[in-house]
CSV table of C-alpha atoms and ligand atoms in Angstrom, one decimal:
chain,number,residue,atom,x,y,z
A,97,MET,CA,20.1,6.7,-48.0
A,98,ALA,CA,17.0,7.1,-45.3
A,99,ALA,CA,19.4,10.5,-44.4
A,100,VAL,CA,19.7,11.9,-47.9
A,101,THR,CA,16.0,11.5,-48.9
A,102,ALA,CA,14.9,13.3,-45.7
A,103,LYS,CA,17.3,15.9,-46.4
A,104,ALA,CA,15.7,16.5,-50.2
A,105,THR,CA,12.4,17.2,-49.0
A,106,CYS,CA,13.3,20.1,-47.0
A,107,SER,CA,12.1,24.0,-48.1
A,108,ASP,CA,12.2,27.2,-47.2
A,109,GLY,CA,8.3,26.1,-45.1
A,110,ASN,CA,9.6,22.9,-43.7
A,111,PRO,CA,13.2,22.7,-42.4
A,112,PHE,CA,12.4,19.5,-41.1
A,113,GLY,CA,11.7,17.8,-44.4
A,114,ASP,CA,8.6,15.1,-45.4
A,115,HIS,CA,9.7,12.5,-42.6
A,116,LEU,CA,8.1,14.6,-39.8
A,117,CYS,CA,5.9,12.2,-38.0
A,118,VAL,CA,4.9,14.3,-35.3
A,119,ALA,CA,2.3,17.4,-35.0
A,120,PRO,CA,4.9,20.5,-34.7
A,121,ASP,CA,3.4,21.2,-31.7
A,122,GLU,CA,4.7,17.6,-30.1
A,123,LEU,CA,8.3,19.5,-30.4
A,124,VAL,CA,10.0,20.3,-27.3
A,125,ARG,CA,13.6,20.8,-29.5
A,126,VAL,CA,15.4,21.3,-32.5
A,127,TYR,CA,19.3,20.3,-32.2
A,128,SER,CA,21.5,21.2,-35.5
A,129,THR,CA,25.0,19.3,-36.2
A,130,SER,CA,27.4,21.4,-36.6
A,131,GLY,CA,27.4,20.8,-41.1
A,132,THR,CA,30.7,19.1,-40.8
A,133,THR,CA,30.5,17.5,-44.1
A,134,GLY,CA,28.1,19.8,-45.8
A,135,SER,CA,24.6,22.2,-44.4
A,136,PRO,CA,23.7,21.6,-41.1
A,137,SER,CA,20.4,19.4,-40.6
A,138,PHE,CA,17.8,19.8,-37.9
A,139,ILE,CA,17.1,17.2,-35.8
A,140,PRO,CA,13.5,17.8,-34.1
A,141,LEU,CA,12.9,15.5,-30.6
A,142,THR,CA,10.0,15.4,-28.6
A,143,ALA,CA,9.8,14.9,-25.2
A,144,SER,CA,10.0,11.1,-25.3
A,145,ASP,CA,13.1,11.0,-27.9
A,146,LEU,CA,14.7,13.6,-25.9
A,147,ASP,CA,13.9,11.4,-23.0
A,148,ASN,CA,15.4,8.2,-24.6
A,149,TRP,CA,18.4,10.7,-25.6
A,150,VAL,CA,19.4,10.9,-22.2
A,151,THR,CA,18.6,7.6,-20.5
A,152,GLY,CA,21.3,5.9,-23.9
A,153,SER,CA,23.8,8.6,-22.9
A,154,ALA,CA,23.7,7.8,-19.2
A,155,ARG,CA,23.9,4.1,-20.0
A,156,SER,CA,27.0,5.1,-22.0
A,157,TYR,CA,28.8,7.3,-19.6
A,158,ALA,CA,28.0,4.8,-16.5
A,159,ALA,CA,29.3,2.1,-18.1
A,160,SER,CA,32.9,4.0,-17.4
A,161,GLY,CA,32.2,3.8,-14.1
A,162,VAL,CA,31.4,7.3,-13.0
A,163,GLY,CA,28.3,7.0,-10.0
A,164,ALA,CA,26.5,9.1,-7.4
A,165,GLY,CA,29.3,10.5,-5.2
A,166,ASP,CA,31.6,11.5,-7.9
A,167,ARG,CA,32.3,15.0,-9.1
A,168,VAL,CA,32.9,15.4,-12.8
A,169,VAL,CA,34.2,18.4,-15.1
A,170,THR,CA,32.9,18.5,-18.2
A,171,THR,CA,34.2,20.5,-21.5
A,172,TYR,CA,32.2,20.6,-24.1
A,173,ASN,CA,30.5,23.9,-25.5
A,174,ALA,CA,27.8,21.5,-26.7
A,175,GLY,CA,24.9,23.8,-26.3
A,176,PRO,CA,23.1,23.9,-29.3
A,177,PHE,CA,24.6,20.4,-30.4
A,178,VAL,CA,23.2,16.9,-30.3
A,179,ALA,CA,26.2,16.5,-27.8
A,180,GLY,CA,24.3,19.5,-24.9
A,181,ALA,CA,21.7,16.8,-24.9
A,182,ALA,CA,24.8,14.5,-23.0
A,183,LEU,CA,25.5,17.0,-20.5
A,184,ASP,CA,21.9,16.1,-19.3
A,185,ALA,CA,23.3,12.6,-19.0
A,186,PHE,CA,25.3,13.7,-16.3
A,187,SER,CA,21.8,14.6,-13.8
A,188,ARG,CA,20.4,11.3,-15.1
A,189,ILE,CA,23.7,9.3,-13.4
A,190,GLY,CA,23.5,11.2,-10.0
A,191,VAL,CA,27.0,12.4,-10.5
A,192,CYS,CA,28.0,16.3,-9.6
A,193,HIS,CA,27.9,17.8,-12.7
A,194,VAL,CA,31.2,21.0,-13.3
A,195,PRO,CA,30.5,22.1,-16.8
A,196,ILE,CA,33.3,24.3,-18.0
A,197,GLY,CA,33.9,24.3,-21.6
A,198,THR,CA,36.3,25.2,-23.8
A,199,GLY,CA,37.9,28.7,-24.4
A,200,SER,CA,40.1,28.7,-21.1
A,201,ASN,CA,42.7,26.4,-20.0
A,202,GLU,CA,43.2,28.2,-17.1
A,203,ARG,CA,39.5,28.3,-16.3
A,204,LEU,CA,39.8,24.4,-16.3
A,205,LEU,CA,43.0,23.7,-14.7
A,206,LEU,CA,41.8,26.0,-11.7
A,207,ALA,CA,38.4,24.2,-11.7
A,208,ILE,CA,41.0,20.9,-11.4
A,209,ASP,CA,43.1,22.0,-8.8
A,210,LYS,CA,40.1,23.4,-6.8
A,211,LEU,CA,37.2,21.3,-7.4
A,212,ARG,CA,39.0,18.2,-6.9
A,213,PRO,CA,36.9,16.3,-9.4
A,214,ASP,CA,37.0,12.4,-9.7
A,215,ALA,CA,36.7,12.5,-13.7
A,216,VAL,CA,36.6,15.2,-16.9
A,217,VAL,CA,35.2,14.4,-20.3
A,218,LEU,CA,36.6,16.3,-22.9
A,219,THR,CA,38.3,15.3,-26.6
A,220,PRO,CA,40.8,12.8,-27.0
A,221,SER,CA,43.0,16.0,-28.9
A,222,TYR,CA,42.3,18.2,-26.0
A,223,ALA,CA,43.0,14.9,-23.4
A,224,GLU,CA,46.7,15.6,-25.1
A,225,TYR,CA,47.3,19.2,-25.2
A,226,LEU,CA,46.4,20.0,-21.7
A,227,LEU,CA,49.2,17.5,-20.6
A,228,GLU,CA,51.3,20.4,-22.0
A,229,LEU,CA,49.9,23.2,-19.5
A,230,GLY,CA,49.6,21.3,-16.1
A,231,ASP,CA,50.6,18.6,-14.1
A,232,LEU,CA,47.6,16.0,-14.8
A,233,ARG,CA,48.9,13.0,-12.7
A,234,SER,CA,49.1,14.6,-9.6
A,235,SER,CA,45.6,16.2,-9.5
A,236,THR,CA,42.6,14.3,-8.3
A,237,VAL,CA,41.1,13.2,-11.6
A,238,ARG,CA,41.2,8.9,-11.8
A,239,ARG,CA,39.2,8.7,-15.0
A,240,VAL,CA,39.5,10.4,-18.4
A,241,LEU,CA,36.1,10.1,-20.4
A,242,VAL,CA,37.3,11.0,-23.8
A,243,ALA,CA,34.6,11.7,-26.5
A,244,GLY,CA,33.7,14.0,-29.9
A,245,GLU,CA,36.5,12.3,-32.2
A,246,PRO,CA,38.6,9.5,-32.6
A,247,GLY,CA,41.6,8.1,-31.2
A,248,GLY,CA,40.6,7.4,-27.2
A,249,GLY,CA,40.9,3.9,-28.6
A,250,GLU,CA,44.0,3.2,-30.3
A,251,PRO,CA,46.4,1.6,-27.8
A,252,ALA,CA,49.3,4.0,-28.3
A,253,PHE,CA,46.9,6.6,-27.7
A,254,ARG,CA,45.9,5.8,-25.1
A,255,ALA,CA,48.5,4.8,-23.4
A,256,LYS,CA,50.2,8.3,-23.4
A,257,LEU,CA,47.2,9.6,-21.9
A,258,GLU,CA,46.8,7.4,-19.2
A,259,ALA,CA,50.7,7.8,-17.9
A,260,GLY,CA,49.9,11.4,-18.5
A,261,TRP,CA,46.9,11.6,-16.4
A,262,GLY,CA,47.5,9.3,-14.0
A,263,ALA,CA,44.5,8.0,-14.6
A,264,ARG,CA,41.6,5.0,-16.8
A,265,VAL,CA,40.8,6.2,-20.2
A,266,THR,CA,37.4,5.3,-21.3
A,267,GLU,CA,35.4,6.8,-25.1
A,268,ALA,CA,31.9,7.1,-25.7
A,269,MET,CA,30.7,7.7,-29.3
A,270,GLY,CA,27.2,10.0,-30.2
A,271,ILE,CA,26.2,10.5,-34.5
A,272,GLY,CA,24.7,13.5,-34.4
A,273,ASP,CA,21.8,12.9,-36.5
A,274,ILE,CA,21.5,9.4,-34.6
A,275,GLY,CA,22.0,10.6,-30.8
A,276,PRO,CA,24.4,11.8,-28.3
A,277,SER,CA,26.7,8.8,-26.5
A,278,LEU,CA,25.0,6.3,-28.4
A,279,PHE,CA,28.1,4.0,-27.4
A,280,GLY,CA,30.2,4.5,-23.8
A,281,GLU,CA,33.1,1.9,-23.1
A,282,CYS,CA,32.9,0.6,-19.8
A,283,GLU,CA,36.2,-0.1,-17.2
A,284,GLN,CA,37.2,-3.2,-18.8
A,285,GLN,CA,38.1,-1.3,-22.2
A,286,LEU,CA,38.1,-3.4,-24.5
A,287,GLY,CA,35.5,-1.5,-27.2
A,288,MET,CA,32.2,0.7,-26.5
A,289,HIS,CA,28.7,-0.9,-25.5
A,290,LEU,CA,26.1,0.0,-27.2
A,291,GLY,CA,24.4,2.3,-24.2
A,292,ALA,CA,21.6,3.2,-26.9
A,293,ARG,CA,20.4,-0.9,-27.1
A,294,GLY,CA,16.6,-1.1,-27.4
A,295,LEU,CA,16.4,2.9,-29.0
A,296,VAL,CA,19.3,2.3,-32.3
A,297,HIS,CA,19.5,-0.9,-34.0
A,298,ILE,CA,23.0,-1.3,-35.4
A,299,GLU,CA,24.2,-2.8,-39.1
A,300,LEU,CA,26.7,-3.5,-40.5
A,301,ILE,CA,27.8,-2.7,-44.4
A,302,ASP,CA,30.1,-3.0,-47.1
A,303,PRO,CA,31.1,0.6,-47.7
A,304,ASP,CA,31.7,-0.3,-51.2
A,305,THR,CA,28.8,-2.1,-52.5
A,306,GLY,CA,26.4,-1.5,-49.5
A,307,ALA,CA,26.0,-5.1,-48.9
A,308,ALA,CA,24.8,-6.5,-45.2
A,309,ARG,CA,27.8,-8.3,-43.2
A,310,GLU,CA,27.6,-10.6,-40.4
A,311,LEU,CA,26.9,-8.9,-36.7
A,312,SER,CA,29.4,-11.7,-35.6
A,313,ASP,CA,33.0,-11.3,-33.3
A,314,GLY,CA,35.3,-9.1,-34.9
A,315,ALA,CA,33.6,-8.1,-38.1
A,316,THR,CA,34.5,-5.0,-39.7
A,317,GLY,CA,32.2,-2.7,-41.3
A,318,GLU,CA,30.6,1.0,-42.2
A,319,LEU,CA,28.0,1.2,-39.4
A,320,VAL,CA,24.7,1.6,-40.3
A,321,LEU,CA,21.9,3.0,-37.8
A,322,THR,CA,18.3,2.9,-37.0
A,323,HIS,CA,15.9,4.5,-35.4
A,324,LEU,CA,14.2,2.3,-33.1
A,325,ARG,CA,11.7,4.1,-30.8
A,326,HIS,CA,12.4,7.8,-32.4
A,327,ARG,CA,8.7,10.2,-32.6
A,328,ALA,CA,9.8,13.3,-34.1
A,329,ALA,CA,12.2,12.1,-37.3
A,330,PRO,CA,13.6,8.8,-37.2
A,331,LEU,CA,16.0,7.7,-39.4
A,332,LEU,CA,16.2,4.4,-41.0
A,333,ARG,CA,20.0,2.3,-42.1
A,334,PHE,CA,21.2,5.8,-41.7
A,335,ARG,CA,25.3,5.1,-42.8
A,336,THR,CA,27.5,6.6,-40.6
A,337,ARG,CA,30.3,7.1,-42.8
A,338,ASP,CA,32.3,5.6,-39.7
A,339,HIS,CA,33.5,2.1,-39.6
A,340,VAL,CA,34.4,0.0,-36.7
A,341,ARG,CA,34.7,-3.5,-35.6
A,342,ILE,CA,32.7,-5.5,-33.6
A,343,SER,CA,33.0,-7.8,-30.6
A,344,THR,CA,29.6,-10.2,-29.4
A,345,ASP,CA,31.9,-12.5,-27.2
A,346,ALA,CA,30.5,-11.8,-23.1
A,347,CYS,CA,32.5,-9.0,-21.7
A,348,ALA,CA,33.7,-9.0,-17.5
A,349,CYS,CA,31.7,-6.3,-17.0
A,350,GLY,CA,28.1,-8.1,-17.5
A,351,ARG,CA,26.8,-5.8,-19.6
A,352,THR,CA,25.5,-8.1,-23.1
A,353,ALA,CA,25.4,-5.1,-25.2
A,354,PRO,CA,27.4,-6.0,-28.6
A,355,ARG,CA,31.3,-3.3,-28.3
A,356,ILE,CA,32.7,-1.4,-31.1
A,357,ARG,CA,36.2,0.0,-31.5
A,358,TYR,CA,36.0,3.2,-33.3
A,359,VAL,CA,39.0,2.2,-37.1
A,360,GLY,CA,38.2,5.3,-39.5
A,361,ARG,CA,35.8,7.7,-41.2
A,362,THR,CA,35.0,6.4,-44.8
A,363,ASP,CA,35.3,10.6,-45.8
A,364,ASP,CA,39.1,10.1,-43.9
A,365,MET,CA,39.8,6.9,-46.0
A,366,LEU,CA,42.8,7.4,-48.6
A,367,ILE,CA,43.4,5.2,-51.4
A,368,VAL,CA,47.3,4.8,-51.5
A,369,ARG,CA,47.8,1.7,-54.7
A,370,ALA,CA,44.6,0.1,-54.4
A,371,VAL,CA,45.5,0.1,-50.4
A,372,ASN,CA,43.1,1.9,-48.1
A,373,VAL,CA,44.9,3.8,-45.8
A,374,PHE,CA,42.7,5.5,-42.0
A,375,PRO,CA,44.5,8.3,-40.1
A,376,ALA,CA,44.3,7.1,-37.0
A,377,ALA,CA,46.2,4.1,-38.2
A,378,VAL,CA,48.6,5.6,-39.8
A,379,ARG,CA,49.2,7.6,-35.8
A,380,GLU,CA,48.9,4.5,-33.9
A,381,VAL,CA,51.7,2.8,-36.0
A,382,VAL,CA,53.6,6.5,-35.6
A,383,SER,CA,53.1,6.6,-31.5
A,384,GLY,CA,54.8,2.9,-31.1
A,385,PHE,CA,57.8,5.1,-31.6
A,386,THR,CA,57.0,6.9,-28.5
A,387,PRO,CA,59.1,8.6,-26.8
A,388,ASP,CA,61.3,9.5,-29.9
A,389,VAL,CA,57.9,10.6,-31.1
A,390,SER,CA,55.6,13.6,-29.8
A,391,GLY,CA,52.5,10.8,-30.8
A,392,ARG,CA,51.1,14.4,-33.4
A,393,ILE,CA,51.2,13.8,-37.3
A,394,LEU,CA,49.8,15.3,-40.2
A,395,ILE,CA,49.0,13.9,-43.8
A,396,ARG,CA,49.6,16.1,-46.7
A,397,PRO,CA,48.1,14.4,-49.8
A,398,THR,CA,49.8,15.9,-52.8
A,399,ALA,CA,46.7,15.2,-55.3
A,400,PRO,CA,42.7,15.7,-53.9
A,401,GLY,CA,41.1,13.6,-53.7
A,402,VAL,CA,40.8,9.8,-51.3
A,403,LYS,CA,43.3,8.3,-54.6
A,404,GLN,CA,47.1,8.6,-54.1
A,405,GLU,CA,50.3,8.2,-55.4
A,406,PRO,CA,52.7,6.8,-53.0
A,407,PRO,CA,54.6,8.0,-51.4
A,408,LEU,CA,52.3,9.5,-49.0
A,409,PRO,CA,53.5,12.4,-47.4
A,410,VAL,CA,53.9,12.2,-43.3
A,411,THR,CA,54.9,14.8,-41.1
A,412,VAL,CA,55.7,13.3,-37.6
A,413,GLU,CA,56.3,15.4,-34.7
A,414,LEU,CA,59.5,15.3,-32.3
A,415,PRO,CA,59.2,15.3,-28.9
A,416,PRO,CA,61.0,18.8,-27.1
A,417,GLU,CA,64.2,19.0,-27.7
A,418,ALA,CA,64.8,16.9,-30.0
A,419,THR,CA,66.3,17.2,-33.3
A,420,PRO,CA,65.8,15.1,-36.8
A,421,ASP,CA,67.5,11.8,-37.7
A,422,PRO,CA,67.3,10.2,-40.9
A,423,ALA,CA,67.7,7.1,-39.1
A,424,LEU,CA,64.0,7.5,-36.7
A,425,ALA,CA,62.1,8.8,-40.3
A,426,ASP,CA,63.7,5.5,-42.5
A,427,ALA,CA,62.5,3.2,-39.3
A,428,ILE,CA,58.6,5.1,-39.3
A,429,ARG,CA,58.6,4.9,-42.9
A,430,ARG,CA,59.7,0.9,-42.6
A,431,ARG,CA,57.1,0.2,-39.8
A,432,LEU,CA,54.9,2.3,-41.6
A,433,ARG,CA,54.9,-0.2,-44.9
A,434,ASP,CA,55.4,-3.5,-42.9
A,435,VAL,CA,51.9,-2.8,-41.4
A,436,LEU,CA,50.0,-1.0,-43.5
A,437,VAL,CA,51.6,-1.4,-46.9
A,438,VAL,CA,51.6,1.7,-47.6
A,439,GLN,CA,54.7,3.7,-49.5
A,440,THR,CA,55.1,7.2,-47.3
A,441,ALA,CA,58.0,9.5,-46.6
A,442,VAL,CA,58.5,10.4,-43.2
A,443,GLU,CA,59.4,14.4,-42.5
A,444,LEU,CA,60.1,14.8,-39.1
A,445,VAL,CA,59.3,18.1,-37.2
A,446,PRO,CA,60.3,19.9,-34.2
A,447,TRP,CA,58.3,19.9,-31.0
A,448,GLY,CA,55.7,22.4,-31.7
A,449,SER,CA,55.0,22.5,-34.7
A,450,LEU,CA,51.3,21.0,-35.2
A,451,GLN,CA,48.3,22.4,-34.2
A,452,ARG,CA,47.3,21.7,-30.4
A,453,SER,CA,44.1,21.9,-30.3
A,454,ASP,CA,41.2,22.5,-27.1
A,455,TYR,CA,37.8,20.5,-29.7
A,456,LYS,CA,39.2,18.6,-32.4
A,457,SER,CA,42.6,17.9,-34.5
A,458,SER,CA,42.6,16.8,-38.1
A,459,LEU,CA,44.9,14.3,-39.2
A,460,VAL,CA,44.8,15.2,-42.8
A,461,GLU,CA,46.0,18.8,-44.3
A,462,ARG,CA,45.0,19.2,-47.5
A,463,GLY,CA,45.6,22.3,-50.5
A,464,ARG,CA,49.5,21.0,-50.7
A,465,THR,CA,50.3,20.3,-54.1
A,466,THR,CA,53.7,19.9,-54.2
B,508,LIG,ZN1,32.3,-4.6,-20.6
């Protein structure tokens, strides 16, 4: 749709494409997308575009309950990327912002110990990993704000983070091409409110046909976003490839903006005998077996592409000192079949077998052909 058209008109002499709507001397910043699904795009911003981004992000993060007087440690190495603008939101909210970045777990744990922050901002993968490295339950952190990847909204995964940190977990979500932290969850923990309301218009579509779906309470579909006030290079009906569930009923926090819960990414979705399977949903079901599992999984598709023949191989990591038990593997396999209607082959592996990350974790590993 719009993004493809925009990219198609880029050339050596015109890095932004024909949809640049302002004179080049009005641009005050240019970000790059991380290019996880192809070559990076350049995203030019005017001063008002940048200000709107910070406004939307500030609303999203403020929804989680942080405010002036709070000390917040952030862990994003986001400088060159769109998420860098989200960090400006913390100044706007008025919290004391402690940017630590990733790269040194020791430095982060020291900052949490010495600076006694009220909140931390990090990916759910890193929030989980840190629980293996330190006693965070006894820290001062009472709010864990997760973003950057899905997971923070999955009930079992969230429960694990909340128990480990002794803190309330809320999530935020941005879309690189549209803006950082467009959505942020409030203390009711019932999905992420559209913080960028009035700046970005949301739609849901059927991902297969492109047909619009009504934004009714409980509706699901692919999220499509349109810039409303963006001046430099506004995107119209940008397909995010993200599947979400929308809530439009009243929220006790008083915010009237609709809420979304992340379901999965089109790019991650597998189709096993005509059944759509999202890796995040597999993790959620497996996490239901905690404490008999660590909560980490890896799906290893045997065929290239989306369509897979059953059984779908799922590797499940055990907690420390546990040994593989065929009865547990069988129970997980049956639960996956009952809940997701998918046949799997469950392999239990010892604690520490699956990769840890201070940024994002992939739930799918390609390349195995056996
Ligand atoms: Zn709310």
